[in-house]
């Protein structure tokens, strides 16, 4: 390996700080970025398996709202349902 200023040259990206992050530090930083985005809102990652009828309903909604993603459709449906439940109480 070639040496530059006393240190051997290593392949890969250079660290952003003064030293490379450990794996645990990278994971912690990634989780922090996901929780606290630039807009200041926190998001919650949810992974679900939809039932057959729910998946078919989502496909029908996606055809109706062609300009929206499935994520946007699900978010809008959850918010609308929560508002409807709040009005009933």
mmCIF file of C-alpha atoms in Angstrom:
data_model
loop_
_atom_site.group_PDB
_atom_site.id
_atom_site.type_symbol
_atom_site.label_atom_id
_atom_site.label_comp_id
_atom_site.label_asym_id
_atom_site.label_seq_id
_atom_site.Cartn_x
_atom_site.Cartn_y
_atom_site.Cartn_z
ATOM 1 C CA UNK A 1 0.000 0.000 0.000
ATOM 2 C CA UNK A 2 1.106 3.513 -0.595
ATOM 3 C CA UNK A 3 1.629 5.779 2.351
ATOM 4 C CA UNK A 4 0.320 9.320 2.526
ATOM 5 C CA UNK A 5 1.527 11.468 5.399
ATOM 6 C CA UNK A 6 2.541 8.479 7.504
ATOM 7 C CA UNK A 7 -0.718 6.508 7.231
ATOM 8 C CA UNK A 8 -1.404 3.647 4.819
ATOM 9 C CA UNK A 9 -3.983 4.345 2.125
ATOM 10 C CA UNK A 10 -7.244 2.529 2.818
ATOM 11 C CA UNK A 11 -10.010 1.846 0.304
ATOM 12 C CA UNK A 12 -13.511 3.236 0.802
ATOM 13 C CA UNK A 13 -15.048 6.531 1.788
ATOM 14 C CA UNK A 14 -13.232 8.924 4.032
ATOM 15 C CA UNK A 15 -14.870 9.458 7.434
ATOM 16 C CA UNK A 16 -16.892 12.658 7.840
ATOM 17 C CA UNK A 17 -15.362 13.431 11.206
ATOM 18 C CA UNK A 18 -11.870 13.079 12.564
ATOM 19 C CA UNK A 19 -12.208 9.297 12.943
ATOM 20 C CA UNK A 20 -14.319 6.530 11.388
ATOM 21 C CA UNK A 21 -17.583 5.690 13.160
ATOM 22 C CA UNK A 22 -18.100 2.297 14.685
ATOM 23 C CA UNK A 23 -20.993 0.152 13.484
ATOM 24 C CA UNK A 24 -23.029 1.000 16.596
ATOM 25 C CA UNK A 25 -22.442 4.723 16.053
ATOM 26 C CA UNK A 26 -23.591 4.472 12.425
ATOM 27 C CA UNK A 27 -26.775 2.648 13.462
ATOM 28 C CA UNK A 28 -27.502 5.212 16.194
ATOM 29 C CA UNK A 29 -26.973 8.103 13.770
ATOM 30 C CA UNK A 30 -29.243 6.477 11.182
ATOM 31 C CA UNK A 31 -32.017 5.948 13.738
ATOM 32 C CA UNK A 32 -31.709 9.536 14.904
ATOM 33 C CA UNK A 33 -31.980 10.838 11.314
ATOM 34 C CA UNK A 34 -35.099 8.701 10.724
ATOM 35 C CA UNK A 35 -36.786 9.902 13.926
ATOM 36 C CA UNK A 36 -35.933 13.590 13.599
ATOM 37 C CA UNK A 37 -36.028 14.701 10.000
ATOM 38 C CA UNK A 38 -35.061 18.169 8.784
ATOM 39 C CA UNK A 39 -38.664 19.321 9.023
ATOM 40 C CA UNK A 40 -38.689 18.568 12.735
ATOM 41 C CA UNK A 41 -41.473 16.020 12.525
ATOM 42 C CA UNK A 42 -40.890 12.559 13.817
ATOM 43 C CA UNK A 43 -41.914 9.596 11.743
ATOM 44 C CA UNK A 44 -42.580 6.079 12.863
ATOM 45 C CA UNK A 45 -41.567 3.218 10.649
ATOM 46 C CA UNK A 46 -44.263 0.563 10.429
ATOM 47 C CA UNK A 47 -44.022 -2.706 8.568
ATOM 48 C CA UNK A 48 -47.253 -4.657 8.122
ATOM 49 C CA UNK A 49 -48.560 -7.548 6.076
ATOM 50 C CA UNK A 50 -51.952 -6.633 4.634
ATOM 51 C CA UNK A 51 -54.784 -9.126 4.420
ATOM 52 C CA UNK A 52 -56.109 -10.025 0.988
ATOM 53 C CA UNK A 53 -59.167 -7.728 1.139
ATOM 54 C CA UNK A 54 -57.077 -4.834 2.515
ATOM 55 C CA UNK A 55 -54.517 -5.269 -0.240
ATOM 56 C CA UNK A 56 -57.238 -5.314 -2.895
ATOM 57 C CA UNK A 57 -58.759 -2.164 -1.364
ATOM 58 C CA UNK A 58 -55.364 -0.452 -1.458
ATOM 59 C CA UNK A 59 -54.967 -1.420 -5.117
ATOM 60 C CA UNK A 60 -58.420 0.038 -5.860
ATOM 61 C CA UNK A 61 -57.518 3.271 -4.071
ATOM 62 C CA UNK A 62 -54.185 3.439 -5.899
ATOM 63 C CA UNK A 63 -56.043 3.240 -9.228
ATOM 64 C CA UNK A 64 -58.391 6.022 -8.111
ATOM 65 C CA UNK A 65 -55.606 8.252 -6.735
ATOM 66 C CA UNK A 66 -53.005 7.746 -9.463
ATOM 67 C CA UNK A 67 -50.959 10.761 -8.387
ATOM 68 C CA UNK A 68 -50.354 9.408 -4.864
ATOM 69 C CA UNK A 69 -48.099 6.679 -3.549
ATOM 70 C CA UNK A 70 -49.397 3.770 -1.465
ATOM 71 C CA UNK A 71 -47.744 5.346 1.585
ATOM 72 C CA UNK A 72 -49.614 8.626 1.021
ATOM 73 C CA UNK A 73 -52.910 6.761 0.536
ATOM 74 C CA UNK A 74 -52.463 4.765 3.758
ATOM 75 C CA UNK A 75 -51.468 7.897 5.721
ATOM 76 C CA UNK A 76 -54.501 9.817 4.425
ATOM 77 C CA UNK A 77 -56.822 6.914 5.284
ATOM 78 C CA UNK A 78 -55.419 6.627 8.822
ATOM 79 C CA UNK A 79 -55.729 10.355 9.448
ATOM 80 C CA UNK A 80 -59.282 10.467 8.049
ATOM 81 C CA UNK A 81 -60.311 7.496 10.189
ATOM 82 C CA UNK A 82 -58.791 9.026 13.326
ATOM 83 C CA UNK A 83 -60.645 12.298 12.684
ATOM 84 C CA UNK A 84 -63.920 10.430 12.131
ATOM 85 C CA UNK A 85 -63.440 8.520 15.397
ATOM 86 C CA UNK A 86 -62.667 11.754 17.267
ATOM 87 C CA UNK A 87 -65.872 13.360 15.938
ATOM 88 C CA UNK A 88 -67.937 10.438 17.220
ATOM 89 C CA UNK A 89 -66.592 10.778 20.762
#
